[in-house]
Short mmCIF file of C-alpha atoms in Angstrom, two decimals:
data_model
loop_
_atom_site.label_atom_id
_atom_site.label_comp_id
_atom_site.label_asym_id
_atom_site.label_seq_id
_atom_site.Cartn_x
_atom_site.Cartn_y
_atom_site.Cartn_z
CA UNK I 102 -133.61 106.90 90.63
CA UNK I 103 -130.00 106.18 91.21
CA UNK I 104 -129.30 110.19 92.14
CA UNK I 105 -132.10 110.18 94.14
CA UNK I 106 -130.58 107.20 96.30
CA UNK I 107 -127.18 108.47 95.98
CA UNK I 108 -128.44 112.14 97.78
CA UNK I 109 -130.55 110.28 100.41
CA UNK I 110 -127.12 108.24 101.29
CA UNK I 111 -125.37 111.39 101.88
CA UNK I 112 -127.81 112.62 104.20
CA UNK I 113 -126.24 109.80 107.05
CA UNK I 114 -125.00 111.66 109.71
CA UNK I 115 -121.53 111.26 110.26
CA UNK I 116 -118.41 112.92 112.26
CA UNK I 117 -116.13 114.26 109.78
CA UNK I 118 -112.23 114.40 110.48
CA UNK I 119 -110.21 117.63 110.05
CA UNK I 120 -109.20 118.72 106.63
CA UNK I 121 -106.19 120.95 106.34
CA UNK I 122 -103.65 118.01 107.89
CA UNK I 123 -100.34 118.60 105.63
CA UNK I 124 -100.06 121.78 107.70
CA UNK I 125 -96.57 120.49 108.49
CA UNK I 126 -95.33 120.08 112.73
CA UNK I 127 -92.44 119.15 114.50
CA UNK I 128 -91.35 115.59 113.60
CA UNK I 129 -91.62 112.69 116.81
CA UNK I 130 -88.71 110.62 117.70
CA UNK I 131 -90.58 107.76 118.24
CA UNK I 132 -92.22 107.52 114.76
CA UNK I 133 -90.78 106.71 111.09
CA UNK I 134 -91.08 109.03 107.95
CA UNK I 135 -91.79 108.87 104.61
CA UNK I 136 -90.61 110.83 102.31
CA UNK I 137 -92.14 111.54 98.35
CA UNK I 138 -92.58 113.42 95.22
CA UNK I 139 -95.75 114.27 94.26
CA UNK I 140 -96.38 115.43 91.00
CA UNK I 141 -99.99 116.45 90.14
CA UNK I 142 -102.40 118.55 87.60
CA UNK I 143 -104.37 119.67 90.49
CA UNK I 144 -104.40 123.76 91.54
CA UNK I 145 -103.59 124.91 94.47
CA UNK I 146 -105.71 124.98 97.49
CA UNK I 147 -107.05 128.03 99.45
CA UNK I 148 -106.33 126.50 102.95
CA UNK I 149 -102.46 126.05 102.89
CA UNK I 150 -102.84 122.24 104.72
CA UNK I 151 -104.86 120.95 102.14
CA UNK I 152 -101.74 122.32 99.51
CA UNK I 153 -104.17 120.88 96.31
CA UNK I 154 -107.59 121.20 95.65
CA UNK I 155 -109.84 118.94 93.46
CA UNK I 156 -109.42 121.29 90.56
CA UNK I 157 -107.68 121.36 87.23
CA UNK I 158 -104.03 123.34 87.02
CA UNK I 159 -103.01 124.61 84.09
CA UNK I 160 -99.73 122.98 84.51
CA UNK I 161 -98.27 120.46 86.59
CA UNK I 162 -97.48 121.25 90.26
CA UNK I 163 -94.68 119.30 92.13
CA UNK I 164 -94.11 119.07 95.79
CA UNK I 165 -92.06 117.24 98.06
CA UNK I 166 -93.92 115.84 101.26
CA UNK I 167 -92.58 114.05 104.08
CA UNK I 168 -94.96 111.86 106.51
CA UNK I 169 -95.58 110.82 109.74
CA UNK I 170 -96.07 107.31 110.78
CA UNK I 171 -96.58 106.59 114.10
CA UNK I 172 -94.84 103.40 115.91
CA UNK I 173 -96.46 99.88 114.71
CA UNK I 174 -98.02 99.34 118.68
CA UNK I 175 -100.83 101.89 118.12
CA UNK I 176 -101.52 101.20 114.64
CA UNK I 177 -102.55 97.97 112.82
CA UNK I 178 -100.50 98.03 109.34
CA UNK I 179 -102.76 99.05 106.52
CA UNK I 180 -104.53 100.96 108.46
CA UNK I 181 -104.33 104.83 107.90
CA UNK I 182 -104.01 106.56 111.71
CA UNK I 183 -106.01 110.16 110.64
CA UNK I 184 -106.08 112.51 113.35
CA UNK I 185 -109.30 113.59 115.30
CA UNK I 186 -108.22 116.88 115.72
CA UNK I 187 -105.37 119.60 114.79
CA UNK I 188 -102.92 119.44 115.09
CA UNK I 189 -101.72 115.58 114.87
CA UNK I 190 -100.43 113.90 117.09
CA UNK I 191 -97.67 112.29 115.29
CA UNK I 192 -97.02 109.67 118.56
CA UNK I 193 -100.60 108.57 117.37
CA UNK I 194 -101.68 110.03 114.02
CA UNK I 195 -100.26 110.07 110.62
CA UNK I 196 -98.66 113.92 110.30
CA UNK I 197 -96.78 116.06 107.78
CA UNK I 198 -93.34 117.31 108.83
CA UNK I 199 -92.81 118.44 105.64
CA UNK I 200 -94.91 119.57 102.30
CA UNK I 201 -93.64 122.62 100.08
CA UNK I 202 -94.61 123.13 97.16
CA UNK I 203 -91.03 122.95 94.77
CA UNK I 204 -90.85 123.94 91.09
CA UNK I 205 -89.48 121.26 88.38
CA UNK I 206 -85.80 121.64 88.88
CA UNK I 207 -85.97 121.09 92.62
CA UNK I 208 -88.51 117.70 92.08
CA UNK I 209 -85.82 116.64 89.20
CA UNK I 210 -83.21 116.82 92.16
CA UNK I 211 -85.11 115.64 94.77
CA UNK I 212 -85.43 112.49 92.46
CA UNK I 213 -82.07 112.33 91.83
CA UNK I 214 -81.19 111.75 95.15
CA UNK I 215 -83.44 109.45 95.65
CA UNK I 216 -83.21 106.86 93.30
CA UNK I 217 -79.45 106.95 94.65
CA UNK I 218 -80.38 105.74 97.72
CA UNK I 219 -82.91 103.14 96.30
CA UNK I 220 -80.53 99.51 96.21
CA UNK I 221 -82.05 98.96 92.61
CA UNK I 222 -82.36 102.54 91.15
CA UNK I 223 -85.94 101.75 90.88
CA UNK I 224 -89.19 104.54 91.10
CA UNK I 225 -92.21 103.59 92.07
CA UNK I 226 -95.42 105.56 90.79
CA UNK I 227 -98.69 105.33 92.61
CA UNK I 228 -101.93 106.73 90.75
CA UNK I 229 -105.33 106.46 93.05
CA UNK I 230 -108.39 105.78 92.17
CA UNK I 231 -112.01 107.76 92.70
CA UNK I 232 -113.02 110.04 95.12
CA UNK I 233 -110.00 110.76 96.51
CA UNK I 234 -109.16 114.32 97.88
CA UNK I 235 -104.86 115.10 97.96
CA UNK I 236 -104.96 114.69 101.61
CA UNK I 237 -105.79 111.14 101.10
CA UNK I 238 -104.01 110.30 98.06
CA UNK I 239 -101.22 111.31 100.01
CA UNK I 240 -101.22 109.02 103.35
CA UNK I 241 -102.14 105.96 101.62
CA UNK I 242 -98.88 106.14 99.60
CA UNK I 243 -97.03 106.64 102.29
CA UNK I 244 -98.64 103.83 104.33
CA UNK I 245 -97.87 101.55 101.24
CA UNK I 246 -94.57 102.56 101.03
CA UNK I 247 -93.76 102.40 104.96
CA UNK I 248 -95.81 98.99 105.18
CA UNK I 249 -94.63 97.42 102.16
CA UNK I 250 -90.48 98.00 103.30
CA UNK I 251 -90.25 98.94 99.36
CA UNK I 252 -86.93 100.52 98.69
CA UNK I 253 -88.23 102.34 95.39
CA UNK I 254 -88.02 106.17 95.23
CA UNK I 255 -91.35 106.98 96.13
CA UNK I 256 -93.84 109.22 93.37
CA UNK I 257 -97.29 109.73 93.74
CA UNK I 258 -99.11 110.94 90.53
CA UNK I 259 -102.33 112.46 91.70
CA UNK I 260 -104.73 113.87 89.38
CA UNK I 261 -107.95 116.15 90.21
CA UNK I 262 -110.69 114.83 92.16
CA UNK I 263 -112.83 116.22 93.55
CA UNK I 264 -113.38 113.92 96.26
CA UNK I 265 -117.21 113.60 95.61
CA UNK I 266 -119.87 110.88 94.98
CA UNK I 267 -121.68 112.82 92.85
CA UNK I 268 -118.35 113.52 90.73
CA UNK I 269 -118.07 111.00 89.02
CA UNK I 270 -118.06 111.55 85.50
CA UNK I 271 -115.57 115.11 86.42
CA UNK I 272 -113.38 112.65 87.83
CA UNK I 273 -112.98 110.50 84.68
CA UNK I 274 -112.70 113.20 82.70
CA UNK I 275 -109.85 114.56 85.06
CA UNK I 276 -108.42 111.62 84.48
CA UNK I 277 -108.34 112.37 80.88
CA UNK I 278 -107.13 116.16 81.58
CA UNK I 279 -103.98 114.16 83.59
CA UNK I 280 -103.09 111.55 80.47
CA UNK I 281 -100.41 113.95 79.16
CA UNK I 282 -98.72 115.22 82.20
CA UNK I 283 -98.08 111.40 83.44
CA UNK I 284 -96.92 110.43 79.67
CA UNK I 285 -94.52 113.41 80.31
CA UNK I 286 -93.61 111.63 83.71
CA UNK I 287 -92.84 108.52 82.07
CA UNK I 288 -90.96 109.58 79.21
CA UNK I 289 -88.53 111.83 82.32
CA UNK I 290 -88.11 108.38 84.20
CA UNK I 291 -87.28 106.58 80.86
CA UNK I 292 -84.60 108.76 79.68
CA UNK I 293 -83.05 108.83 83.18
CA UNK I 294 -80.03 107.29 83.17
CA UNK I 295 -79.73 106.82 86.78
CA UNK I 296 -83.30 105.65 87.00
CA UNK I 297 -82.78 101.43 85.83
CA UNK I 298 -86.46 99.99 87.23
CA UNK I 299 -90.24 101.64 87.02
CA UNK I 300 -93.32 99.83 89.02
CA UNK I 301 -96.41 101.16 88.56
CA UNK I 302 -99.60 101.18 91.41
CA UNK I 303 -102.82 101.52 90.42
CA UNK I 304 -106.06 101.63 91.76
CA UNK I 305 -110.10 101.46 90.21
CA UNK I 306 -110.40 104.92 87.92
CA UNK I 307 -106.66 105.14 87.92
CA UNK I 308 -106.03 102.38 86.20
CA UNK I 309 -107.69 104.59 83.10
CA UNK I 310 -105.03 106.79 83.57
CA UNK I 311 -102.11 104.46 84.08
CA UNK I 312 -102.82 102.63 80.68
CA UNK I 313 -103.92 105.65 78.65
CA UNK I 314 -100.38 107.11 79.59
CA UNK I 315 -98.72 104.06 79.05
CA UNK I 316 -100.51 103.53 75.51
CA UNK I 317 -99.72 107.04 74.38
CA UNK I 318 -96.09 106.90 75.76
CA UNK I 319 -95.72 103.39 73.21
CA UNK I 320 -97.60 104.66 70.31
CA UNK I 321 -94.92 108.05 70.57
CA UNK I 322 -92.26 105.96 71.30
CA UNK I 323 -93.23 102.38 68.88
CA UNK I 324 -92.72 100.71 72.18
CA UNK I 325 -92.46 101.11 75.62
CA UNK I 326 -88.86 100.74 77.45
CA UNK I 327 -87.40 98.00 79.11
CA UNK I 328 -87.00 99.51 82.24
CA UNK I 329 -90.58 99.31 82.60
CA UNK I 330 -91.05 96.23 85.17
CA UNK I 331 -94.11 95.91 86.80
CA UNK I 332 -97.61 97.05 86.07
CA UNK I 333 -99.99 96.37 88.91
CA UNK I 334 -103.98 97.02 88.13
CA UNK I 335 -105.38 96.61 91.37
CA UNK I 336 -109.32 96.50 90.99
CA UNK I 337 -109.68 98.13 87.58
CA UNK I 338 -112.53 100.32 86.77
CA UNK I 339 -111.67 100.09 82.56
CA UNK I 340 -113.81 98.80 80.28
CA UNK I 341 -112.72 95.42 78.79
CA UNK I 342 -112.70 95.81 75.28
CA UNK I 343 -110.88 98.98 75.55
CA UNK I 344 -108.59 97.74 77.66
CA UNK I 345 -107.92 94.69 74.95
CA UNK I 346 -106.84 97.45 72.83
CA UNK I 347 -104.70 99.12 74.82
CA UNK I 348 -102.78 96.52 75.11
CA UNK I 349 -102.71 95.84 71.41
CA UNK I 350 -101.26 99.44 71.05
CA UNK I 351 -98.60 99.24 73.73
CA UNK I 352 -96.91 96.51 71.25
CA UNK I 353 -94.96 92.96 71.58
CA UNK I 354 -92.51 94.27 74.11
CA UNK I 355 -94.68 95.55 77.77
CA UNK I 356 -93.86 95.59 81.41
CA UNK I 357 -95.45 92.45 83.09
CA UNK I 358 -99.02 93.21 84.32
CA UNK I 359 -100.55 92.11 87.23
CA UNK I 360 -104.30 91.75 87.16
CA UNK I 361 -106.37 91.41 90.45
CA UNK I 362 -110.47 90.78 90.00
CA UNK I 363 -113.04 89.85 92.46
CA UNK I 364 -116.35 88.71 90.20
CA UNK I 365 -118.42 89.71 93.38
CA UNK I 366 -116.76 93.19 93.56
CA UNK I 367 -120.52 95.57 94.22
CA UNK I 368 -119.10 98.74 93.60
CA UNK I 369 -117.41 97.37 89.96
CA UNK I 370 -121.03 96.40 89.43
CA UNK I 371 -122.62 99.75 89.68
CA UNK I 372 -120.00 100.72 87.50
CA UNK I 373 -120.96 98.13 84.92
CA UNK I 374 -124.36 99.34 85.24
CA UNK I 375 -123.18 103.19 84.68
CA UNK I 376 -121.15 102.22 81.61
CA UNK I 377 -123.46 100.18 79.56
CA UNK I 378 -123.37 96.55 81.17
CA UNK I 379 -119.89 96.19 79.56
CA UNK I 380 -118.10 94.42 82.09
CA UNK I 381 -115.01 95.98 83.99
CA UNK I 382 -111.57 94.50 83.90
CA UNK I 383 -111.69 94.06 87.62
CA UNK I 384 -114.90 92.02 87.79
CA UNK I 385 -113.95 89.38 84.82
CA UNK I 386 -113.83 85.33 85.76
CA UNK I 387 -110.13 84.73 84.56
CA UNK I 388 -111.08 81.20 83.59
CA UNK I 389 -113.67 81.89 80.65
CA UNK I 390 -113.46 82.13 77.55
CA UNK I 391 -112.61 84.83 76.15
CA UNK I 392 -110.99 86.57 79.18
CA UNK I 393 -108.85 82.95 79.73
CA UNK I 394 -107.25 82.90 76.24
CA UNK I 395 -106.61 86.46 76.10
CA UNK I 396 -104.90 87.09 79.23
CA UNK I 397 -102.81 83.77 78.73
CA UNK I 398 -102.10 85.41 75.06
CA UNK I 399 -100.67 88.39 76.34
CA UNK I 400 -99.44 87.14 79.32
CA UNK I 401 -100.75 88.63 82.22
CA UNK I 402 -100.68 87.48 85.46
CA UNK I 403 -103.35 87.37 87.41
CA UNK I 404 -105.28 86.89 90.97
CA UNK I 405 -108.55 85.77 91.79
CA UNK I 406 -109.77 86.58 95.23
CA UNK I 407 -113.41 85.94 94.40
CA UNK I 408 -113.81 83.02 96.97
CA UNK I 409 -111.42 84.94 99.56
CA UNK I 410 -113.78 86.23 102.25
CA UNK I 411 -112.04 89.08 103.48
CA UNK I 412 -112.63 93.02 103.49
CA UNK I 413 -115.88 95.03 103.65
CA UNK I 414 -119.42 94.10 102.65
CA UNK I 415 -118.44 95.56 99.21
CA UNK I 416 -116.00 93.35 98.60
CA UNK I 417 -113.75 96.32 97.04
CA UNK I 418 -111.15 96.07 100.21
CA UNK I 419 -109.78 92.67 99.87
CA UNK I 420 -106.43 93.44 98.73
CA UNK I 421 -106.05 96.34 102.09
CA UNK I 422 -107.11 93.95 104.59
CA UNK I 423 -103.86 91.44 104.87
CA UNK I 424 -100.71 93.27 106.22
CA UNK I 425 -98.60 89.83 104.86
CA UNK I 426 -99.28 90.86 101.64
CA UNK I 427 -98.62 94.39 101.95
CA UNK I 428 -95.07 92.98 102.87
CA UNK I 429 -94.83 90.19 100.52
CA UNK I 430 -95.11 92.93 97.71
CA UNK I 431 -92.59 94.87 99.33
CA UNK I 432 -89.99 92.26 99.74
CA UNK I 433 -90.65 91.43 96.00
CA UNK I 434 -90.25 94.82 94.94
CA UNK I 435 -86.87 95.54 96.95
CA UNK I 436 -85.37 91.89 95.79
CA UNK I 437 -85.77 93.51 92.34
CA UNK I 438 -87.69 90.42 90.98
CA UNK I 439 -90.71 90.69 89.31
CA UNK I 440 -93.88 90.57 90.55
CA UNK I 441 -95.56 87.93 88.20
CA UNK I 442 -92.44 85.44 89.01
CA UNK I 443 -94.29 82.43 90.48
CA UNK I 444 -91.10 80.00 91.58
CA UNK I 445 -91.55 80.34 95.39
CA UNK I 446 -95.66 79.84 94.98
CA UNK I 447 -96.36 83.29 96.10
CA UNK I 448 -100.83 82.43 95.54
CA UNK I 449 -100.33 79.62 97.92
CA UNK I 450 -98.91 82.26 100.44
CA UNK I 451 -101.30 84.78 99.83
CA UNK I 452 -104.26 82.94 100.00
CA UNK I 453 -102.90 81.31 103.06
CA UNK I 454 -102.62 84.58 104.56
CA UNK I 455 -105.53 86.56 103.42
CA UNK I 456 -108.13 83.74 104.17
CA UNK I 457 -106.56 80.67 105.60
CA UNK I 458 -107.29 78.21 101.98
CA UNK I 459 -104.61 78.31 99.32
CA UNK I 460 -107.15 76.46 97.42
CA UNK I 461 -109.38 79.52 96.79
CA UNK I 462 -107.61 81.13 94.15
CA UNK I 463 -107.96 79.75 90.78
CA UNK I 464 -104.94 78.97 88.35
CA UNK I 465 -105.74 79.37 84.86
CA UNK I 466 -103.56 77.38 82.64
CA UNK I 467 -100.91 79.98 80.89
CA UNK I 468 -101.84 82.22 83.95
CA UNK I 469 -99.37 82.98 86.62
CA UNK I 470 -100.35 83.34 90.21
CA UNK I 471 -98.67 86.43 91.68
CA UNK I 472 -98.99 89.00 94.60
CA UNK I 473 -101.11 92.02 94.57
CA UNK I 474 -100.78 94.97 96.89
CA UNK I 475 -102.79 96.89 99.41
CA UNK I 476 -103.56 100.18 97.63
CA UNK I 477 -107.06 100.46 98.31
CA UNK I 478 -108.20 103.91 99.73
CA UNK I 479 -110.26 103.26 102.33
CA UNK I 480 -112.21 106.46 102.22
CA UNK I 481 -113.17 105.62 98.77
CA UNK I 482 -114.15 101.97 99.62
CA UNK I 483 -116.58 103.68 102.54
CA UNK I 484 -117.90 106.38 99.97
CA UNK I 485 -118.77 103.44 97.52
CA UNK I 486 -120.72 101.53 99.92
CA UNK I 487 -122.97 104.50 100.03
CA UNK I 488 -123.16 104.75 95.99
CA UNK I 489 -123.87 100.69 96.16
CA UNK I 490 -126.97 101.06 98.79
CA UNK I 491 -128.52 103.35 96.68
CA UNK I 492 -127.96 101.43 93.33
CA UNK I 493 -128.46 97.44 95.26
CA UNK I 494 -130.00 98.16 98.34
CA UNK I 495 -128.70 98.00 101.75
CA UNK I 496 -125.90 96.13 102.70
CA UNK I 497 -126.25 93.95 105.96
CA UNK I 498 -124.45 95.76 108.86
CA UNK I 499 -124.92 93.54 111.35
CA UNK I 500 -123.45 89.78 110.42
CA UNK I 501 -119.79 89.19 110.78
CA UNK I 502 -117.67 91.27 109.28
CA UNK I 503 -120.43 94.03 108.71
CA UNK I 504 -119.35 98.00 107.40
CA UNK I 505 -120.49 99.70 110.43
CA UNK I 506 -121.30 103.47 109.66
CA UNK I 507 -121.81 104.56 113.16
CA UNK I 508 -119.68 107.06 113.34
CA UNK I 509 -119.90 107.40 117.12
CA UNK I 510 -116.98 104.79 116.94
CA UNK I 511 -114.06 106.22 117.77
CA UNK I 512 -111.68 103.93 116.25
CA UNK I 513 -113.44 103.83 112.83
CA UNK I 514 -113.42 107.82 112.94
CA UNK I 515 -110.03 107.46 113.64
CA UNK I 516 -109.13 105.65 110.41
CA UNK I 517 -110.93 107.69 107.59
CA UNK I 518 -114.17 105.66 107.01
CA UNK I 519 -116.59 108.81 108.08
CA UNK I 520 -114.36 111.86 106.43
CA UNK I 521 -117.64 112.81 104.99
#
């Protein structure tokens, strides 16, 4: 029944936007770059823009990609500016002016330098979440990173997906295939002596990956090092109980984690419903028991923007939708403090600025209050809506605040939400 929704969703007719957009042009004087490593177990793509496909490499590629982002008056921040047509415009659009492919050495370099120039020696990884093709995996890093005003040396770790609904279970298991190459990551930026700070980004599925690596990194290791700041689950798609014994494995010593749910997140509730009815990290009320004790136990910070109304019907987007955070966790990450550090009352701030009542967000006793980031892919968020229709029905497009799939819309096709 569910499959049968899920391929009458996918018949909506809607504009796509160009594929093939790393093709690299001229860069724009008038816009700001981005520059990262990428280092991914996805094969190379037939159609030299694209660089990556959804498919499995044998062996980790590595590239180094520099981006486009055009000036803040025709863009909102958060928002991704794709391009209607080729090439970009990189006045308006988001564009590569850079992206070759570079073998280990060269990335190991290219590092290197960076983390040089970084105030703080610090890396920061980004792993995305569902549904995501490269092309997308790649400008939402570097809108986080250009938004944001983090200093970090900039990594993405993308794994293969295939950018599909109805790829689901290939993507998990991708993210399986990946667990190795981004332990191998982490053990390079751990025995780095220049490298002195590692945050970690992560998003629904690639959360999975994020703690799998980091569980087999301290089971290797008996421990994980101390360089290891900031772990930031953003929306977790991971099973609780498993993730109760990740945590157990990773040992006494951890990076502070960062936990933001939403109990009326609808796409974290089809997953529920695909996985058994076992509830999904990003979906628990911090304030019951067990989830209250526990998290206070092993002290992890977390954010509850159940009762902030912001974001798309799904209420999946909540953390993309306030540019004040996206600079809050920026200004955090550059001041080299870490993120669950609660003396300047960073929920009151948040909450202030996502939805106007600081008294929405609840504060567990033992739990500390602390600022998430936008790293939601808004592709994926418009893909999901389709998966939820079919699951729970329509969703109301027409009251405030309503995901409008008309794809006639110029701006919307403009920012991603009808790639497909």
């Amino acid at each position: 029944m569910m499959v049968v929704g899920l391929l009458a969703s996918l018949l909506v007719a809607c504009a796509g936007r160009p594929t093939g957009v790393l093709q690299p042009i001229a860069a724009s004087p008038t816009a700001s770059q981005v520059e990262m490593l990428v280092t991914t177990t996805r094969s190379r793509a037939a159609k030299p823009g694209e660089m990556f496909s959804g498919e499995r490499a044998l062996e980790p590629n590595f590239a180094e990609i520099t981006v486009s982002i055009p000036p803040a008056n025709v863009r909102k921040v958060g928002e991704v500016a794709w391009p209607r047509k080729l090439p970009p415009n990189p006045a308006k659009d988001f564009a590569a002016v850079k992206a070759e492919e570079v073998d280990r050495p060269t990335a190991e370099s290219w590092l290197s330098n960076s983390v040089r120039k970084s105030p703080d020696r610090s890396v920061l990884v980004f792993i995305h979440g569902f549904n995501n093709d490269f092309e997308h995996a790649v400008f939402r890093f570097a809108q986080i990173v250009h938004d944001s005003g983090a200093h970090s040396a900039p990594v993405l770790a993308t794994w293969p997906s295939r950018g599909s609904l109805l790829a689901y279970g290939y993507d998990r298991e991708s993210t399986n295939y990946t667990r190795n190459a981004v332990e191998r990551l982490f053990q390079y930026l751990a025995r780095d002596p220049q490298v002195k700070e590692v945050s970690i980004l992560a998003h629904s599925m690639g959360n999975w990956l994020a703690l799998e690596s980091l569980r087999q990194m301290a089971i290797r290791n008996g421990g994980l090092p101390a360089k290891f700041k900031n772990v930031m689950l953003a929306a977790p798609d991971v099973d609780v109980d498993v993730f109760r014994s990740q945590i157990t494995d990773m040992g006494e010593v951890r990076p502070r984690f960062t936990l933001f749910v939403s109990r009326d997140d609808r796409a974290l509730a089809v997953s529920r419903r695909v996985w058994g009815n076992v509830s999904r990290l990003g979906a628990i009320d911090p304030e019951q028991s067990p989830y209250r004790e526990e998290l206070a136990k092993n002290d992890i910070a977390v954010i509850d923007l159940t009762k902030v109304k912001a974001g798309d019907k799904l209420h999946h987007s909540k953390f993309a939708e306030s540019p004040e955070i996206v600079r809050l966790i920026g200004t955090r990450l550059s001041s080299g403090q870490t993120l669950t550090d609660s003396k300047l009352g960073l929920g009151d701030h948040i909450v202030t600025a996502a939805a106007g009542a600081a008294n929405t967000v609840g504060t567990a006793a033992g739990l500390i209050v602390s600022a998430p980031v936008a790293i939601v892919d808004q592709n994926s968020r418009q893909n999901y809506a389709r998966h939820v229709e079919a699951v729970v029905g329509p969703l109301d497009r027409t009251g405030p605040g309503a995901t409008e799939l008309d794809c006639t819309n110029r701006s919307q096709s403009r920012t991603g939400n009808c790639s497909r």
